Coordinates of C-alpha atoms (C1' of nucleotides) in Angstrom, one line a residue:
Chain O
M184 CA 72.7 158.4 -21.7
T185 CA 70.6 159.8 -18.9
S186 CA 69.3 163.3 -19.6
R187 CA 71.8 165.9 -18.5
E188 CA 69.2 168.2 -17.2
R189 CA 69.1 167.1 -13.5
V190 CA 72.8 166.5 -12.8
P191 CA 73.9 168.0 -9.5
Q192 CA 76.7 170.5 -10.1
P193 CA 78.9 169.0 -7.5
T194 CA 78.6 165.7 -9.2
V195 CA 80.0 167.0 -12.5
K196 CA 83.1 168.3 -10.6
R197 CA 83.7 165.0 -8.9
L198 CA 83.3 163.1 -12.2
S199 CA 86.2 165.2 -13.5
L200 CA 88.2 164.2 -10.4
Y201 CA 87.4 160.5 -10.9
L202 CA 88.5 160.7 -14.5
R203 CA 91.7 162.5 -13.5
D204 CA 92.5 159.7 -11.2
L205 CA 91.7 157.0 -13.8
E206 CA 93.8 158.8 -16.4
G207 CA 96.7 158.6 -14.0
R208 CA 96.6 154.8 -13.8
N209 CA 98.0 152.5 -16.4
D210 CA 95.6 149.6 -16.1
S211 CA 95.4 146.4 -18.0
P212 CA 92.1 145.6 -19.7
R213 CA 90.8 143.5 -16.7
D214 CA 91.8 145.8 -13.9
T215 CA 88.9 147.0 -11.8
V216 CA 88.5 149.8 -9.4
S217 CA 86.0 150.0 -6.5
S218 CA 84.0 152.9 -5.3
R219 CA 86.1 152.9 -2.2
D220 CA 89.3 153.2 -4.3
L221 CA 88.0 156.2 -6.1
A222 CA 86.6 157.7 -2.9
E223 CA 90.0 157.5 -1.2
A224 CA 91.7 158.9 -4.3
I225 CA 89.7 162.1 -4.3
G226 CA 88.7 162.4 -0.7
V227 CA 85.0 161.7 -0.6
T228 CA 82.8 158.7 0.7
D229 CA 82.3 155.6 -1.3
A230 CA 78.5 156.1 -1.3
Q231 CA 79.1 159.4 -2.9
V232 CA 81.0 157.8 -5.7
R233 CA 78.3 155.3 -6.4
K234 CA 75.6 157.9 -6.4
D235 CA 77.6 160.1 -8.8
L236 CA 78.1 157.3 -11.2
A237 CA 74.5 156.0 -10.9
V238 CA 73.2 159.2 -12.3
F239 CA 74.4 158.1 -15.7
G240 CA 73.6 154.4 -15.6
Q241 CA 75.0 151.2 -14.3
F242 CA 78.7 150.8 -14.9
G243 CA 79.8 148.5 -12.1
Q244 CA 79.5 144.8 -11.2
P245 CA 78.4 143.9 -7.7
G246 CA 81.2 142.1 -5.9
I247 CA 83.7 143.2 -8.4
G248 CA 83.7 147.0 -8.9
Y249 CA 84.1 149.0 -12.1
R250 CA 86.3 148.0 -15.1
A251 CA 88.8 150.8 -15.1
I252 CA 89.1 151.1 -18.8
D253 CA 85.4 151.1 -19.4
L254 CA 84.7 153.6 -16.7
R255 CA 87.3 155.9 -18.0
Q256 CA 85.8 155.8 -21.4
A257 CA 82.4 156.3 -20.0
L258 CA 83.5 159.4 -18.0
R259 CA 85.2 160.9 -21.1
K260 CA 82.0 160.5 -23.0
I261 CA 79.9 162.0 -20.2
L262 CA 82.2 164.9 -19.7
G263 CA 82.7 165.6 -23.4
T264 CA 86.4 164.9 -23.7
D265 CA 85.9 161.9 -26.0
R266 CA 85.7 164.4 -28.8
R267 CA 87.6 167.5 -29.9
W268 CA 86.7 171.1 -29.1
R269 CA 87.5 174.0 -31.4
T270 CA 89.0 176.5 -29.1
V271 CA 90.3 180.1 -29.2
V272 CA 92.2 182.1 -26.6
A273 CA 91.5 185.8 -26.1
G274 CA 94.2 187.7 -24.4
A275 CA 97.9 186.9 -24.3
G276 CA 98.9 188.5 -21.0
N277 CA 100.0 186.5 -18.0
I278 CA 97.2 184.0 -18.0
G279 CA 96.8 183.8 -21.7
R280 CA 100.5 183.0 -22.1
A281 CA 100.3 180.2 -19.4
V282 CA 97.4 178.7 -21.3
L283 CA 99.1 178.9 -24.7
N284 CA 102.2 177.2 -23.3
Y285 CA 100.3 174.7 -21.3
G286 CA 100.6 171.9 -23.9
R287 CA 98.4 169.4 -22.2
L288 CA 95.2 170.9 -23.6
E289 CA 95.5 169.2 -27.0
G290 CA 95.8 165.8 -25.2
K291 CA 92.5 166.6 -23.4
G292 CA 90.7 167.3 -26.6
F293 CA 91.0 171.1 -26.9
D294 CA 92.5 172.3 -30.1
I295 CA 93.7 175.8 -29.9
L296 CA 93.0 177.2 -33.3
A297 CA 93.7 180.9 -32.8
A298 CA 94.9 183.4 -30.1
F299 CA 94.2 187.1 -29.9
D300 CA 95.5 190.2 -28.2
S301 CA 95.1 194.0 -28.4
D302 CA 98.7 195.0 -27.8
P303 CA 100.6 195.9 -31.1
Q304 CA 103.8 194.7 -29.4
V305 CA 102.3 191.2 -29.0
I306 CA 100.3 190.8 -32.2
G307 CA 102.3 188.9 -34.7
T308 CA 104.5 187.2 -32.1
T309 CA 104.3 183.4 -31.4
I310 CA 103.6 181.9 -28.0
G311 CA 103.7 178.2 -27.5
A312 CA 103.5 177.6 -31.3
H313 CA 100.5 179.9 -31.6
R314 CA 100.6 183.1 -33.6
I315 CA 98.9 186.0 -31.9
H316 CA 96.3 187.9 -34.0
S317 CA 94.7 191.2 -33.5
V318 CA 91.6 191.2 -31.4
T319 CA 89.9 193.2 -34.1
E320 CA 89.8 190.0 -36.2
L321 CA 88.4 187.9 -33.3
E322 CA 84.7 187.8 -34.3
E323 CA 85.3 187.0 -37.9
T324 CA 88.0 184.5 -37.3
C325 CA 85.9 182.6 -34.8
R326 CA 83.2 182.3 -37.3
T327 CA 85.5 181.2 -40.0
L328 CA 87.0 178.6 -37.8
S329 CA 83.7 177.5 -36.3
A330 CA 85.1 178.0 -32.8
E331 CA 83.1 176.4 -30.0
V332 CA 85.0 177.3 -26.9
G333 CA 86.6 180.6 -25.9
M334 CA 89.2 181.1 -23.2
L335 CA 88.9 184.6 -22.0
A336 CA 92.1 186.0 -20.4
V337 CA 91.8 189.7 -21.0
P338 CA 91.8 192.5 -18.3
A339 CA 88.6 192.9 -16.4
S340 CA 87.8 196.2 -18.1
A341 CA 87.7 194.5 -21.5
A342 CA 86.1 191.2 -20.5
Q343 CA 82.4 191.8 -21.1
S344 CA 83.1 193.4 -24.5
V345 CA 85.4 190.7 -25.7
A346 CA 83.0 188.0 -24.3
E347 CA 80.3 189.5 -26.5
Q348 CA 82.6 189.3 -29.5
L349 CA 83.2 185.7 -28.8
V350 CA 79.5 185.0 -28.6
R351 CA 78.9 186.9 -31.9
G352 CA 81.7 184.8 -33.3
G353 CA 79.7 181.7 -32.5
V354 CA 81.3 180.2 -29.4
C355 CA 78.9 178.4 -27.1
G356 CA 81.1 178.3 -24.0
I357 CA 83.5 180.6 -22.3
L358 CA 86.2 179.8 -19.7
N359 CA 86.4 183.1 -17.9
F360 CA 89.7 184.1 -16.2
A361 CA 88.8 187.7 -15.9
P362 CA 87.7 188.9 -12.4
V363 CA 84.2 190.1 -13.4
H364 CA 80.8 188.6 -13.8
L365 CA 79.8 188.1 -17.4
S366 CA 76.3 188.9 -18.6
L367 CA 75.6 186.8 -21.6
P368 CA 72.6 185.0 -23.2
P369 CA 71.5 181.9 -21.2
H370 CA 72.4 179.5 -23.9
I371 CA 76.1 180.4 -23.5
A372 CA 77.9 178.2 -20.9
I373 CA 80.3 180.0 -18.6
T374 CA 82.8 178.7 -16.1
S375 CA 84.9 181.1 -14.2
V376 CA 88.3 180.8 -12.6
D377 CA 89.6 183.6 -10.4
L378 CA 92.9 183.4 -8.6
T379 CA 91.8 186.0 -6.0
V380 CA 88.6 184.2 -5.2
S381 CA 90.5 181.0 -4.7
L382 CA 93.1 182.7 -2.4
E383 CA 90.4 184.2 -0.3
Q384 CA 88.7 180.9 0.1
L385 CA 92.0 179.5 1.2
V386 CA 92.8 182.1 3.8
F387 CA 89.3 182.1 5.1
R388 CA 89.8 178.4 5.8
I389 CA 93.1 178.9 7.4
A390 CA 91.5 181.4 9.8
A391 CA 88.7 178.9 10.4
N392 CA 91.1 176.2 11.2
Q393 CA 93.0 178.3 13.7
G394 CA 89.8 179.7 15.3
S395 CA 88.5 176.2 16.0
G396 CA 91.8 174.9 17.4
Chain M
M127 CA 82.6 188.0 14.7
T128 CA 80.3 185.0 14.3
S129 CA 82.0 181.6 14.8
R130 CA 83.5 180.5 11.5
E131 CA 82.6 176.9 12.0
R132 CA 79.2 176.8 10.4
V133 CA 79.7 178.9 7.3
P134 CA 78.3 177.3 4.1
Q135 CA 81.1 176.9 1.6
P136 CA 79.1 178.5 -1.2
T137 CA 78.7 181.5 1.0
V138 CA 82.4 182.0 1.3
K139 CA 82.8 182.0 -2.4
R140 CA 80.0 184.5 -2.9
L141 CA 81.5 186.8 -0.2
S142 CA 84.6 187.0 -2.4
L143 CA 82.5 187.9 -5.4
Y144 CA 80.6 190.6 -3.4
L145 CA 84.0 192.0 -2.3
R146 CA 85.3 191.8 -5.8
D147 CA 82.4 193.9 -7.0
L148 CA 82.8 196.4 -4.2
E149 CA 86.5 196.8 -4.8
G150 CA 85.7 197.7 -8.4
R151 CA 83.5 200.7 -7.3
N152 CA 84.9 204.0 -6.3
D153 CA 82.4 205.1 -3.8
S154 CA 82.2 208.2 -1.7
P155 CA 81.8 207.7 2.1
R156 CA 78.0 207.9 2.0
D157 CA 77.3 205.6 -1.0
T158 CA 75.1 202.7 -0.2
V159 CA 74.5 199.5 -2.0
S160 CA 71.4 197.3 -1.8
S161 CA 71.2 193.5 -1.7
R162 CA 69.6 193.8 -5.1
D163 CA 72.6 195.7 -6.5
L164 CA 75.0 193.1 -5.3
A165 CA 72.7 190.3 -6.4
E166 CA 72.6 191.6 -10.0
A167 CA 76.3 192.2 -10.0
I168 CA 77.2 188.6 -9.4
G169 CA 74.1 186.8 -10.7
V170 CA 72.3 185.5 -7.6
T171 CA 69.0 186.5 -5.8
D172 CA 68.8 189.4 -3.4
A173 CA 67.6 187.1 -0.6
Q174 CA 70.8 185.1 -1.1
V175 CA 72.9 188.2 -0.6
R176 CA 71.1 189.1 2.7
K177 CA 71.4 185.5 4.0
D178 CA 75.1 185.4 3.2
L179 CA 75.8 188.6 5.0
A180 CA 73.6 187.8 7.9
V181 CA 75.8 184.9 8.8
F182 CA 78.4 187.4 10.1
G183 CA 76.1 189.9 11.7
Q184 CA 74.0 192.9 10.7
F185 CA 75.7 195.3 8.3
G186 CA 72.7 196.9 6.6
Q187 CA 70.2 199.5 7.4
P188 CA 66.5 198.8 6.6
G189 CA 65.2 201.1 4.0
I190 CA 68.8 202.2 3.0
G191 CA 71.0 199.3 2.2
Y192 CA 74.7 198.7 3.1
R193 CA 77.3 201.4 3.4
A194 CA 79.6 200.4 0.6
I195 CA 82.8 201.4 2.4
D196 CA 81.9 199.7 5.6
L197 CA 80.7 196.5 3.9
R198 CA 83.9 196.4 1.9
Q199 CA 86.0 196.6 5.0
A200 CA 83.8 194.1 6.8
L201 CA 84.2 191.6 3.9
R202 CA 88.0 192.1 3.9
K203 CA 88.1 191.3 7.6
I204 CA 85.9 188.2 7.2
L205 CA 87.8 186.9 4.3
G206 CA 91.2 187.7 5.8
T207 CA 92.4 190.2 3.2
D208 CA 92.6 193.0 5.8
R209 CA 96.0 191.7 6.8
R210 CA 99.1 190.5 5.0
W211 CA 99.9 186.8 4.3
R212 CA 103.5 185.5 4.1
T213 CA 103.5 183.6 0.8
V214 CA 105.9 181.4 -1.1
V215 CA 105.6 179.9 -4.6
A216 CA 106.7 176.3 -5.3
G217 CA 107.3 175.7 -9.0
A218 CA 108.3 178.2 -11.7
G219 CA 106.9 176.5 -14.8
N220 CA 103.9 177.7 -16.7
I221 CA 101.6 178.4 -13.9
G222 CA 104.3 179.5 -11.4
R223 CA 105.5 182.1 -13.8
A224 CA 102.0 183.4 -14.4
V225 CA 101.6 183.8 -10.6
L226 CA 105.0 185.4 -10.1
N227 CA 104.2 187.9 -12.8
Y228 CA 100.6 188.5 -11.7
G229 CA 101.4 191.6 -9.8
R230 CA 98.0 192.1 -8.2
L231 CA 98.6 189.7 -5.4
E232 CA 100.6 192.2 -3.3
G233 CA 97.6 194.6 -3.5
K234 CA 95.4 191.8 -2.2
G235 CA 97.6 191.2 0.8
F236 CA 99.8 188.4 -0.4
D237 CA 103.5 189.1 -0.1
I238 CA 105.5 186.7 -2.1
L239 CA 108.6 186.2 -0.1
A240 CA 110.3 183.4 -2.0
A241 CA 109.9 181.2 -5.1
F242 CA 111.4 177.8 -5.8
D243 CA 112.0 175.4 -8.7
S244 CA 114.0 172.2 -9.3
D245 CA 115.3 173.0 -12.7
P246 CA 119.0 174.2 -12.6
Q247 CA 118.3 176.3 -15.7
V248 CA 115.7 178.2 -13.8
I249 CA 117.3 178.4 -10.4
G250 CA 119.0 181.8 -10.0
T251 CA 116.9 183.5 -12.6
T252 CA 114.5 186.3 -11.8
I253 CA 110.8 186.1 -12.6
G254 CA 108.5 189.1 -11.9
A255 CA 111.1 190.6 -9.6
H256 CA 111.3 187.3 -7.6
R257 CA 114.6 185.3 -7.5
I258 CA 114.1 181.6 -8.0
H259 CA 115.7 179.4 -5.3
S260 CA 116.4 175.7 -5.4
V261 CA 113.6 173.6 -4.1
T262 CA 116.1 171.8 -1.8
E263 CA 116.0 175.0 0.3
L264 CA 112.3 175.1 0.4
E265 CA 111.6 173.7 3.9
E266 CA 114.3 175.6 5.7
T267 CA 113.5 178.9 3.9
C268 CA 109.8 178.6 4.7
R269 CA 110.7 178.2 8.3
T270 CA 113.1 181.1 8.3
L271 CA 110.6 183.4 6.6
S272 CA 107.6 182.2 8.7
A273 CA 105.7 181.5 5.5
E274 CA 102.0 180.9 6.0
V275 CA 100.7 180.2 2.5
G276 CA 102.2 178.1 -0.2
M277 CA 101.2 178.2 -3.8
L278 CA 101.9 174.8 -5.3
A279 CA 102.6 174.9 -9.1
V280 CA 104.8 171.9 -9.6
P281 CA 104.1 168.8 -11.8
A282 CA 101.6 166.3 -10.5
S283 CA 104.3 163.8 -9.9
A284 CA 106.1 166.1 -7.4
A285 CA 103.1 167.7 -5.8
Q286 CA 102.5 165.5 -2.8
S287 CA 106.1 165.5 -1.9
V288 CA 106.6 169.3 -2.2
A289 CA 103.3 169.8 -0.4
E290 CA 104.7 167.9 2.5
Q291 CA 107.9 170.0 2.5
L292 CA 105.7 173.1 2.6
V293 CA 103.9 171.7 5.6
R294 CA 107.1 170.8 7.4
G295 CA 108.2 174.3 6.6
G296 CA 105.3 175.6 8.6
V297 CA 102.7 176.8 6.0
C298 CA 99.1 176.3 7.1
G299 CA 97.4 176.6 3.8
I300 CA 98.2 175.5 0.2
L301 CA 96.7 176.8 -3.1
N302 CA 97.1 173.7 -5.2
F303 CA 97.4 174.0 -9.0
A304 CA 98.7 170.5 -9.5
P305 CA 96.1 168.0 -10.9
V306 CA 96.3 165.6 -7.9
H307 CA 94.5 165.2 -4.6
L308 CA 96.8 166.1 -1.7
S309 CA 96.7 164.0 1.4
L310 CA 97.8 166.3 4.3
P311 CA 97.0 166.7 8.0
P312 CA 93.5 168.1 8.6
H313 CA 94.8 171.3 10.1
I314 CA 96.2 172.3 6.7
A315 CA 93.8 174.2 4.5
I316 CA 93.8 173.3 0.8
T317 CA 92.1 175.0 -2.1
S318 CA 92.6 173.4 -5.5
V319 CA 92.5 175.0 -9.0
D320 CA 92.7 172.7 -12.0
L321 CA 92.4 174.0 -15.5
T322 CA 91.3 170.6 -16.9
V323 CA 88.5 170.2 -14.3
S324 CA 87.2 173.7 -15.2
L325 CA 87.3 173.0 -18.9
E326 CA 85.4 169.7 -18.4
Q327 CA 82.8 171.5 -16.3
L328 CA 82.4 174.0 -19.2
V329 CA 82.0 171.5 -22.0
F330 CA 79.7 169.4 -19.9
R331 CA 77.5 172.4 -19.6
I332 CA 77.8 173.2 -23.3
A333 CA 76.5 169.7 -24.1
A334 CA 73.7 170.1 -21.5
N335 CA 72.6 173.4 -23.1
Q336 CA 72.5 171.8 -26.5
G337 CA 70.7 168.7 -25.3
S338 CA 67.9 170.7 -23.8
G339 CA 68.0 173.5 -26.4
Chain Q
dC52 C1' 82.3 137.7 1.1
dG53 C1' 82.9 142.0 -1.3
dT54 C1' 80.7 145.4 -3.9
dT55 C1' 77.1 147.7 -6.5
dG56 C1' 72.8 150.3 -6.9
dT57 C1' 69.2 152.6 -4.5
dG58 C1' 65.2 153.8 -1.7
dA59 C1' 64.7 156.3 2.7
dA60 C1' 66.6 159.5 6.2
dA61 C1' 69.4 163.2 7.3
dT62 C1' 71.6 167.1 6.4
dG63 C1' 72.6 171.4 3.9
dA64 C1' 71.4 175.4 1.0
dT65 C1' 68.2 178.4 -1.2
dT66 C1' 64.0 180.8 -1.8
dC67 C1' 59.8 182.7 0.0
dA68 C1' 57.4 186.0 2.4
dC69 C1' 56.8 189.3 5.6
dA70 C1' 57.5 191.9 10.2
dG71 C1' 59.9 195.8 11.4
dC72 C1' 62.9 199.6 10.7
dT73 C1' 64.1 204.2 8.2
Chain S
dA275 C1' 57.8 203.4 -0.1
dG276 C1' 62.2 200.9 0.2
dC277 C1' 65.0 197.7 2.3
dT278 C1' 67.0 194.6 5.8
dG279 C1' 66.9 190.4 8.7
dT280 C1' 64.9 186.1 9.4
dG281 C1' 61.7 182.1 10.4
dA282 C1' 59.4 178.8 7.6
dA283 C1' 59.1 176.2 3.5
dT284 C1' 61.1 174.3 -0.4
dC285 C1' 64.6 172.3 -2.9
dA286 C1' 69.2 169.9 -3.4
dT287 C1' 72.8 167.0 -1.9
dT288 C1' 74.8 163.6 1.0
dT289 C1' 74.8 159.8 4.0
dC290 C1' 72.8 155.6 5.6
dA291 C1' 71.7 151.0 5.3
dC292 C1' 70.7 147.0 3.0
dA293 C1' 68.8 143.9 -0.8
dA294 C1' 70.6 141.8 -4.7
dC295 C1' 74.3 140.2 -7.3
dG296 C1' 78.9 138.0 -8.8

DNA sequence: CGTTGTGAAATGATTCACAGCT
DNA sequence: AGCTGTGAATCATTTCACAACG
């Protein structure tokens, strides 16, 4: 596979969207999909689709398109969802609960091996078939389980500290739901999701739409 | 205010992050913050901060920095959180519940006026002080309430249809949690949040780190 | 003929570097 | 001296347009 060092960030996001579309189809082994099909499905240009896929090699056949099944498998491999990821969840508040109940994560390759919270009322309870452990055990448990991915759903005030515990526990990537910037060693991958930021983007665009008629 | 038509998308996102940082400070009326401070807080360069802010005018004083209180207020105005937004929530499953319980939305200017679901077991119950109505009433209720923003947290299979109902109900922006691309008129603003896409970005980057490690 | 893959051109975003203000 | 605002330069991404292929 092409070296992953020079992949445009926007491309990675779109690859996920192409894959999402392909996973939603039930195609027979010979079904093909064109760059135009995928482009319409996610709302970009067909040239964009071809450029995105070309970063990782040649998947298509001129005059025909892409074999849906093969492309799907190739995208899974590129994105890393062709294997399983040992995952833990830190924080069982609002967002943590939603994640633990989400269910579709296992199907996408993410095995939730443990969940943690600091609230004595919550520790020991079960959410979405996952038992909640004390956050004091987080670091050691992560190490024992060889956890690779941490989903961080604790309050902003605790986020940096718990993130550092995850890192000491050996995780190499954190999905951060807390509304703070995490400062961690550069070899730790971080992706952040912030509801407020998303809402602000939305209403900015509403205002922009209205301003320009 | 400068025309909103030519604002780089990445800038809008960073403005939210600057604001998030400023909201987390408790500053006295004379406190100032430099582009370097903000840059470190969110992990970008100081030149980037100045360029971002310069899009909307001149807020700073050479040699001094930005007055924290003023900058915060300016960012709220730019992003649209200096006013209130009439908001509804469609879908009271996992994600809808997390949103309804989230609590901090009101403080950010988003008034949740109504929530809807299709499940008879859920209709009539109360989640986070919000009563759940039948989705059959969605369009009319949105119109009656003059709803402006819809948060879409229904299953993928229902998302396009419910989104269209929101639009007919008069909302002008949708925060889409469903894992599908929405096709709506161009005057409707859409921001999408997809847990799976975020996770795939994360694990792609983990693999990239290890490949070049 | 339809469709891919891809250089070349165009557009967009970030960084540099420094004049000018406090 | 410290810091902003900004034109110019660099870097990144997207779009164009078309040769080559099935």
